[in-house]
Coordinates of C-alpha atoms and ligand atoms in Angstrom, one line a residue:
X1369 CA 0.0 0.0 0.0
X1370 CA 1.3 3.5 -0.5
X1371 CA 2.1 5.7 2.3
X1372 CA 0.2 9.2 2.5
X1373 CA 1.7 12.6 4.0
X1374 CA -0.7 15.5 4.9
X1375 CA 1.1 18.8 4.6
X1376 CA -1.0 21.4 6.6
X1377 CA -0.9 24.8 4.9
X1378 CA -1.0 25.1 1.4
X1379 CA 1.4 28.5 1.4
X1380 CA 4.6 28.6 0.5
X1381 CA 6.2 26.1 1.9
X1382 CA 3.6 23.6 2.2
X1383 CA 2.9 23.8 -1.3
X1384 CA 6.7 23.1 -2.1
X1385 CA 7.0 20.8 0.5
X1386 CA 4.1 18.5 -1.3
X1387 CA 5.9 19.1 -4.2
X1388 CA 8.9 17.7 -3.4
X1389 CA 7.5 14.4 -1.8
X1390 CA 5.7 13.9 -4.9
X1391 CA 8.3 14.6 -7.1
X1392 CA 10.4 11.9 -5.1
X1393 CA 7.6 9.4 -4.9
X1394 CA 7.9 9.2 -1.4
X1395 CA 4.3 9.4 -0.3
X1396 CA 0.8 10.1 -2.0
X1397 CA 0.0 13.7 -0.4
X1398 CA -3.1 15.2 1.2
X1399 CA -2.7 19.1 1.1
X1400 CA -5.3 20.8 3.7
X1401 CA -5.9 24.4 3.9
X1402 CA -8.6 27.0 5.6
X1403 CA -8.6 29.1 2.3
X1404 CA -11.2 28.0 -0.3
X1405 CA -10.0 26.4 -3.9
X1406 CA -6.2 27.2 -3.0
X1407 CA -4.9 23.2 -1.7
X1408 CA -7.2 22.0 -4.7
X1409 CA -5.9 24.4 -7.4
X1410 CA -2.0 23.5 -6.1
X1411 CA -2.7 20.0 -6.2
X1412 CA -4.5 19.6 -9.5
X1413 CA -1.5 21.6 -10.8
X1414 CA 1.0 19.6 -9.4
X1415 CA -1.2 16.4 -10.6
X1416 CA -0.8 18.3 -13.9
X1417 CA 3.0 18.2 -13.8
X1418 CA 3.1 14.5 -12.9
X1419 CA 3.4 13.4 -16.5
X1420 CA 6.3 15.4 -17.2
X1421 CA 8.6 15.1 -13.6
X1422 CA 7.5 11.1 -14.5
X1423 CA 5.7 10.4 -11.2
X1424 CA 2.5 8.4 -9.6
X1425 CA 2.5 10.0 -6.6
X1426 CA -1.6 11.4 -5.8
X1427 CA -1.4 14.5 -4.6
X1428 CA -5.7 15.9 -3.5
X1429 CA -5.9 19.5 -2.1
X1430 CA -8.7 20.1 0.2
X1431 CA -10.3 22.9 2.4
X1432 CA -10.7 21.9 5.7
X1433 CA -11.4 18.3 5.6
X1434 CA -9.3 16.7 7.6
X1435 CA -10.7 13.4 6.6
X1436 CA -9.0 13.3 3.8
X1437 CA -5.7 13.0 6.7
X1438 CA -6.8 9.5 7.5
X1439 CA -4.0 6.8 7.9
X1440 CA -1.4 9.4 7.1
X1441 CA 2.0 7.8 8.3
X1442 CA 3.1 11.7 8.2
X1443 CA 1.6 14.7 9.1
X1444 CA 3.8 18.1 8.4
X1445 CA 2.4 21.5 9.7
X1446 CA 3.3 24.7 7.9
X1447 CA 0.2 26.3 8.7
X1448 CA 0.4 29.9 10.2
X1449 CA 1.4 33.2 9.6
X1450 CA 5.4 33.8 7.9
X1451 CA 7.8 36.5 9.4
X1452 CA 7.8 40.3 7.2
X1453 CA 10.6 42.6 7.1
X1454 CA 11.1 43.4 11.0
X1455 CA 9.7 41.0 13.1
X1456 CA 11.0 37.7 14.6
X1457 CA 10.1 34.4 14.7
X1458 CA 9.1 35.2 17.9
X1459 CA 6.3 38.0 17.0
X1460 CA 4.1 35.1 15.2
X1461 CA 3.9 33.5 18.8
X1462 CA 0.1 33.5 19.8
X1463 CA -1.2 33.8 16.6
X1464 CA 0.6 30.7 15.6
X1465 CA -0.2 28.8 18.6
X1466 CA -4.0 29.5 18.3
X1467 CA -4.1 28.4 14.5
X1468 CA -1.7 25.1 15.8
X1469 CA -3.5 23.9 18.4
X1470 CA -6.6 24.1 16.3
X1471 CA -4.9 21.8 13.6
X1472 CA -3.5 19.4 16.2
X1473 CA -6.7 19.0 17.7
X1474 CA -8.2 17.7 14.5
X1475 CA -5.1 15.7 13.4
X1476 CA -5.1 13.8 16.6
X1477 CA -8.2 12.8 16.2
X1478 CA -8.1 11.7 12.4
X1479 CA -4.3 10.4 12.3
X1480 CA -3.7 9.5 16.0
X1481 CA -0.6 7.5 14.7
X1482 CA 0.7 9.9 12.9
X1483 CA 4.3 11.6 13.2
X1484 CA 4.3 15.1 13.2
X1485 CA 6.7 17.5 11.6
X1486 CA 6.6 21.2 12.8
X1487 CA 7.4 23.9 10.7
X1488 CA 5.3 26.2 11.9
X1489 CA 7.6 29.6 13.3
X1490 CA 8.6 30.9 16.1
X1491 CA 9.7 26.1 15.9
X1492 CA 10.4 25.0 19.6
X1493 CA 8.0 27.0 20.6
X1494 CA 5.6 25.7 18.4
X1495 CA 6.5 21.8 18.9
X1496 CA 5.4 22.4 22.7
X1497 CA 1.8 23.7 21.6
X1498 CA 1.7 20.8 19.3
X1499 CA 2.9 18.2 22.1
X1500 CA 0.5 19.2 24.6
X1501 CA -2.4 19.3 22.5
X1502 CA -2.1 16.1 20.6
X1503 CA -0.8 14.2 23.6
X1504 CA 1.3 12.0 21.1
X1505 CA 4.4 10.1 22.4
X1506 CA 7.4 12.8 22.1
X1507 CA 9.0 10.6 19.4
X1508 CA 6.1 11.3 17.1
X1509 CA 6.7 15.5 17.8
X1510 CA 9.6 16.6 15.9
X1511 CA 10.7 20.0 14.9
X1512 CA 12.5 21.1 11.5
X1513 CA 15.5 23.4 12.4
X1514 CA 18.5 22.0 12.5
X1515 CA 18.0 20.7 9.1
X1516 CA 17.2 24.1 7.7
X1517 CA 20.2 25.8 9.8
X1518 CA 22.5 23.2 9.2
X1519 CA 22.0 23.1 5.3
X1520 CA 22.4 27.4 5.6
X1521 CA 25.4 26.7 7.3
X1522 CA 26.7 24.0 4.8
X1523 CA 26.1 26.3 1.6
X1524 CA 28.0 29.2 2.8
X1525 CA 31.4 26.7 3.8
X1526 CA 30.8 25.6 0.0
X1527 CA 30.8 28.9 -1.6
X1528 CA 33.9 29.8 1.0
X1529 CA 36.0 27.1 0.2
X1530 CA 34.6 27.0 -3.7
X1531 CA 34.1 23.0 -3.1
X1532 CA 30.6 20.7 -4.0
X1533 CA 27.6 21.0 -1.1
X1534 CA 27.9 17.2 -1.2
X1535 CA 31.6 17.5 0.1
X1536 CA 30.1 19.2 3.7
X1537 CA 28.6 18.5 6.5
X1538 CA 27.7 20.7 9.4
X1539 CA 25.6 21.0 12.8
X1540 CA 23.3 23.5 14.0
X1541 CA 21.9 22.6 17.5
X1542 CA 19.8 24.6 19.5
X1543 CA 16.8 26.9 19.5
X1544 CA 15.1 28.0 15.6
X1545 CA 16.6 31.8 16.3
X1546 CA 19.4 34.2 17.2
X1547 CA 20.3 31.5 19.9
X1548 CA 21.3 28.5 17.7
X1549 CA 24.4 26.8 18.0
X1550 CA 26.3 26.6 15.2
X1551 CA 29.3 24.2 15.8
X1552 CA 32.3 24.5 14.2
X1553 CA 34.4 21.6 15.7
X1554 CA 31.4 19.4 14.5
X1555 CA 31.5 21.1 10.8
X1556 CA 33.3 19.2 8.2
X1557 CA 34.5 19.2 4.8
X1558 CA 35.3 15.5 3.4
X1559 CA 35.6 14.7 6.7
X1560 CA 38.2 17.4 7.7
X1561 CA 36.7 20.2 10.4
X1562 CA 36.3 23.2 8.7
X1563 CA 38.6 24.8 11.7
X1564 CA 41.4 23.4 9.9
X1565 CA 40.2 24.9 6.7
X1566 CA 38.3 28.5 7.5
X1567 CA 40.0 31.1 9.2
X1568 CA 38.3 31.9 12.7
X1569 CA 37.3 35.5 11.5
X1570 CA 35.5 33.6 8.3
X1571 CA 34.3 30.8 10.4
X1572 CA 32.7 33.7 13.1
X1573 CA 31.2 35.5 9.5
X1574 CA 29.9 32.6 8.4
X1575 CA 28.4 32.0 11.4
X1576 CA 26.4 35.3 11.3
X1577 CA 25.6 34.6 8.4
X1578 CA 24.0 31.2 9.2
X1579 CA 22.4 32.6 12.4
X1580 CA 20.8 35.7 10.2
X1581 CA 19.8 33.0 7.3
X1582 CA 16.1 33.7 7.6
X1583 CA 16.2 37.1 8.4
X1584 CA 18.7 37.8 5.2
X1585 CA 15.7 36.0 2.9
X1586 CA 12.4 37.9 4.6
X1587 CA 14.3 40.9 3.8
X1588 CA 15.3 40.5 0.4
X1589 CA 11.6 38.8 -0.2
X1590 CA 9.6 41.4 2.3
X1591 CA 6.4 39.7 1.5
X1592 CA 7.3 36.7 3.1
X1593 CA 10.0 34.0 4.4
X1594 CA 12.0 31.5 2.8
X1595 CA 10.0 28.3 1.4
X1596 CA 12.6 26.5 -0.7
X1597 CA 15.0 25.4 2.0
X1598 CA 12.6 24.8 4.6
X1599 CA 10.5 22.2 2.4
X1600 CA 13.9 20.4 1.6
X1601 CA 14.4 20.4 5.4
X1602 CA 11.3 18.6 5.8
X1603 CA 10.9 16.2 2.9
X1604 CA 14.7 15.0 4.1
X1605 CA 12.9 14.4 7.2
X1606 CA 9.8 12.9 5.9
X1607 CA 12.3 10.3 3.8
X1608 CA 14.4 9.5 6.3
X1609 CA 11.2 8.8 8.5
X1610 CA 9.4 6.7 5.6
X1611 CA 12.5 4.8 4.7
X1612 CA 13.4 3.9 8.1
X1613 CA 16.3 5.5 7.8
X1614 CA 17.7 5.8 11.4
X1615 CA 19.5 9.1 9.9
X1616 CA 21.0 11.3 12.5
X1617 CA 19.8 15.0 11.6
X1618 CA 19.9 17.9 13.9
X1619 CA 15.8 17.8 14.6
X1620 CA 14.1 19.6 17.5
X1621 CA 13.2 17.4 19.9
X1622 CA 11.5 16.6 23.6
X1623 CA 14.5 16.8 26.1
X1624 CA 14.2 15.2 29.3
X1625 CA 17.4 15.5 31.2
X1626 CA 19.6 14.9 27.9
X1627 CA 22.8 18.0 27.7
X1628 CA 21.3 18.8 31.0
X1629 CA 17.9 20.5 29.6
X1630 CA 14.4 19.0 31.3
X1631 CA 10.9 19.1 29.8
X1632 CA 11.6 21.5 26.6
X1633 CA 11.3 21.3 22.8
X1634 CA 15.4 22.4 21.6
X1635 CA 17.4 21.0 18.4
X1636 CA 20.1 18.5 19.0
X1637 CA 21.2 15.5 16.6
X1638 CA 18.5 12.8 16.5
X1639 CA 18.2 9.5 15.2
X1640 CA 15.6 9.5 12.7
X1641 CA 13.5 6.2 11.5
X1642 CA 9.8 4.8 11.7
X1643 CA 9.1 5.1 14.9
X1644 CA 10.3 9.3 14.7
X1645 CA 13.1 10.5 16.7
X1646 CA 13.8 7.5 17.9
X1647 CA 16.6 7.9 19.9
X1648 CA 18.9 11.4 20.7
X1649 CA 22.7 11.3 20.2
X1650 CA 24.6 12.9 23.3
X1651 CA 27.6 14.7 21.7
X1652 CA 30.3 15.8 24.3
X1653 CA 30.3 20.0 24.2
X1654 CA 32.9 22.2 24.8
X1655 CA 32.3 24.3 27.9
X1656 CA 31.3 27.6 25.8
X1657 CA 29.5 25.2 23.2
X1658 CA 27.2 24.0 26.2
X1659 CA 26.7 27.7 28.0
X1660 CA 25.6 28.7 24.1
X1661 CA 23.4 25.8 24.4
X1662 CA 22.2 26.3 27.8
X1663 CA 21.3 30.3 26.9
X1664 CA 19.5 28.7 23.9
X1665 CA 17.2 26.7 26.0
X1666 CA 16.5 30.1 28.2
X1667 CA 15.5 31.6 25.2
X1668 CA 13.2 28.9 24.5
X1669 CA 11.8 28.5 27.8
X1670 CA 10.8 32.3 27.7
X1671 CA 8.6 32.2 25.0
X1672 CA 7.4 28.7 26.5
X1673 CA 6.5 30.9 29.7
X1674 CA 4.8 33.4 27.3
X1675 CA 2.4 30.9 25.9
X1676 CA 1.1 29.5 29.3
X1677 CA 0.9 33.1 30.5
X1678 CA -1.5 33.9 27.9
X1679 CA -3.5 30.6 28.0
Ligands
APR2405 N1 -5.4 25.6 9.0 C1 -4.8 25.4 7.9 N2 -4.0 26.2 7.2 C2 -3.9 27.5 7.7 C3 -4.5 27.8 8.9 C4 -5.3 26.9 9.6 N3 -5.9 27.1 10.7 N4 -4.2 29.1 9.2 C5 -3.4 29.5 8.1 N5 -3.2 28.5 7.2 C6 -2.5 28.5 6.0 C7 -2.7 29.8 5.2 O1 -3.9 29.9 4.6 C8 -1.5 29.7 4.2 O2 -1.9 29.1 3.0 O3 -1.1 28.4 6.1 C9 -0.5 28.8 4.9 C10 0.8 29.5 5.2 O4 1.4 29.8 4.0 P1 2.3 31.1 3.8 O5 1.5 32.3 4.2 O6 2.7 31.1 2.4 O7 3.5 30.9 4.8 P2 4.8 30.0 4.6 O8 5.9 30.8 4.0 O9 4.4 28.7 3.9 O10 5.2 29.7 6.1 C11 4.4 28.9 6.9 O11 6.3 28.0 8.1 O12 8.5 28.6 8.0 C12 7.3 28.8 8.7 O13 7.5 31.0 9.7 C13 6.9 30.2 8.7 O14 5.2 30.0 10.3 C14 5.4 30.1 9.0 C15 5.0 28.8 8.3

């Protein structure tokens, strides 16, 4: 039987998030939306381009049914508002978490054995409302950060050192904001850490760079955020979920003790397969690597403190 994946939000990056699991014939897709004709008319266009990107892959667009989310193995949430030119993450807080909890309610109850992704901004935050609304194990609540960050982070060592994207690998752990973690020692290019390869003063550029990816997009775009990165963030997630993968990827995820955080949503490397985030990988931190991470999870745990404070 094929597996399904119900994107949430037919926007930017749900739209292109569908798109890419279709195109990869990972999944049939179930697009929902709250704006009329808008998931149908994506999805009968994508359905359109089928013949020519040479998949099967059934992609239906719907508005507001969240039957059509039955027996979905996935379910990735990209519904909300996006950032403009000016605000944070953080400034979509309440009016994100009203429009998620209203989807998790109705996904819990259609897919209860569903994994869910979380796109949805300002991320850890978001993964909590999600968490304590569906009441889902916190394998099946994973975040998409890390991915995103980490793939910023990986572009801008490429263009540095003028070698191939496939050549680097990199880790972003921490909160979806000015607080992640970017680590160097942890950052490699065929294997060698890019410390050995990037100057510190390009490393700490680079860096800023990563840390300011989003914001350097919603200003050049002003009428939105990025969407093309983010939905390759997810659909690596997605695969690595559908394939049983067990693919370690810097994911937000429920921390319980683990680098010394208790009961909060934060990105650190995960171990990715059918059952979700199946199991989180401990990587030793250098004193200042762990204080970054530690100021992270403050940051987190204020807007966490936020959301209960305004019900
Ligand atoms: N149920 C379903 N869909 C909803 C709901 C809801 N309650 N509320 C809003 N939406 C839909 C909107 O109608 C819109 O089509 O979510 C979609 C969001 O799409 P865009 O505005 O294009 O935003 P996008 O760029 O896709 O970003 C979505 O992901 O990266 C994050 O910060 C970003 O929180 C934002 C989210």
């Amino acid at each position: 039987m094929r597996k399904k994946v119900t994107v949430i939000g037919a926007g930017n990056v749900g739209a292109t998030v569908a798109m890419r699991i279709a195109e990869k014939e990972l999944a049939d897709v179930a697009l929902i939306d709250i704006l009329e004709g808008v998931p149908a008319g994506k999805a009968l266009d994508l359905t359109e381009a089928a013949p020519i990107e040479t998949h099967d892959s059934k992609i239906i667009g719907v508005t507001n049914d969240y039957s059509l989310a039955k027996g979905s193995e996935i379910v990735i949430v990209t519904a909300g508002i996006p950032r403009k030119p000016g605000m944070s993450r953080d400034d979509l807080l309440t009016t994100n978490a009203g429009i998620m909890k209203s989807v998790i309610k109705e996904i819990a109850t259609v897919a209860p054995d569903a994994i869910l992704i979380i796109v949805s901004n300002p991320l850890d935050a978001m993964c909590h409302v999600a968490f304590d609304t569906s009441g889902f194990d916190k394998k099946r609540v994973i975040g998409m950060a890390g991915v995103l960050d980490s793939a910023r982070f990986r572009a801008f060592i490429a263009m540095e050192l003028n070698v191939s994207v496939e050549n680097t690998h990199a880790f972003v752990l921490g909160a979806h904001g000015d607080t992640m973690v970017p680590l160097p020692r942890y950052s490699t290019v065929a294997g060698i850490p890019i410390t050995e390869l990037i100057s510190a003063e390009r490393i700490e550029a680079i860096i800023e760079r990563t840390r300011n990816g989003g914001g350097e997009i919603v200003g050049l775009l002003k009428t939105g955020s990025a969407f093309y990165a983010p939905a390759s963030a997810a659909t690596e997630m997605a695969e690595a979920i559908l394939k049983d993968k067990k693919k370690i990827l810097p994911c937000v995820t429920y921390l319980q003790g683990e680098y010394g955080i208790h009961n909060l949503f934060i990105g650190v490397p995960v171990k990715l397969g059918s059952a979700g985030a199946e199991e989180i990988v401990e990587i030793k931190l250098t004193d200042d690597e762990n204080e970054s991470l530690q100021r992270s999870a403050q940051a987190v745990q204020g807007l966490v403190d936020d959301l209960k404070r305004l019900g």
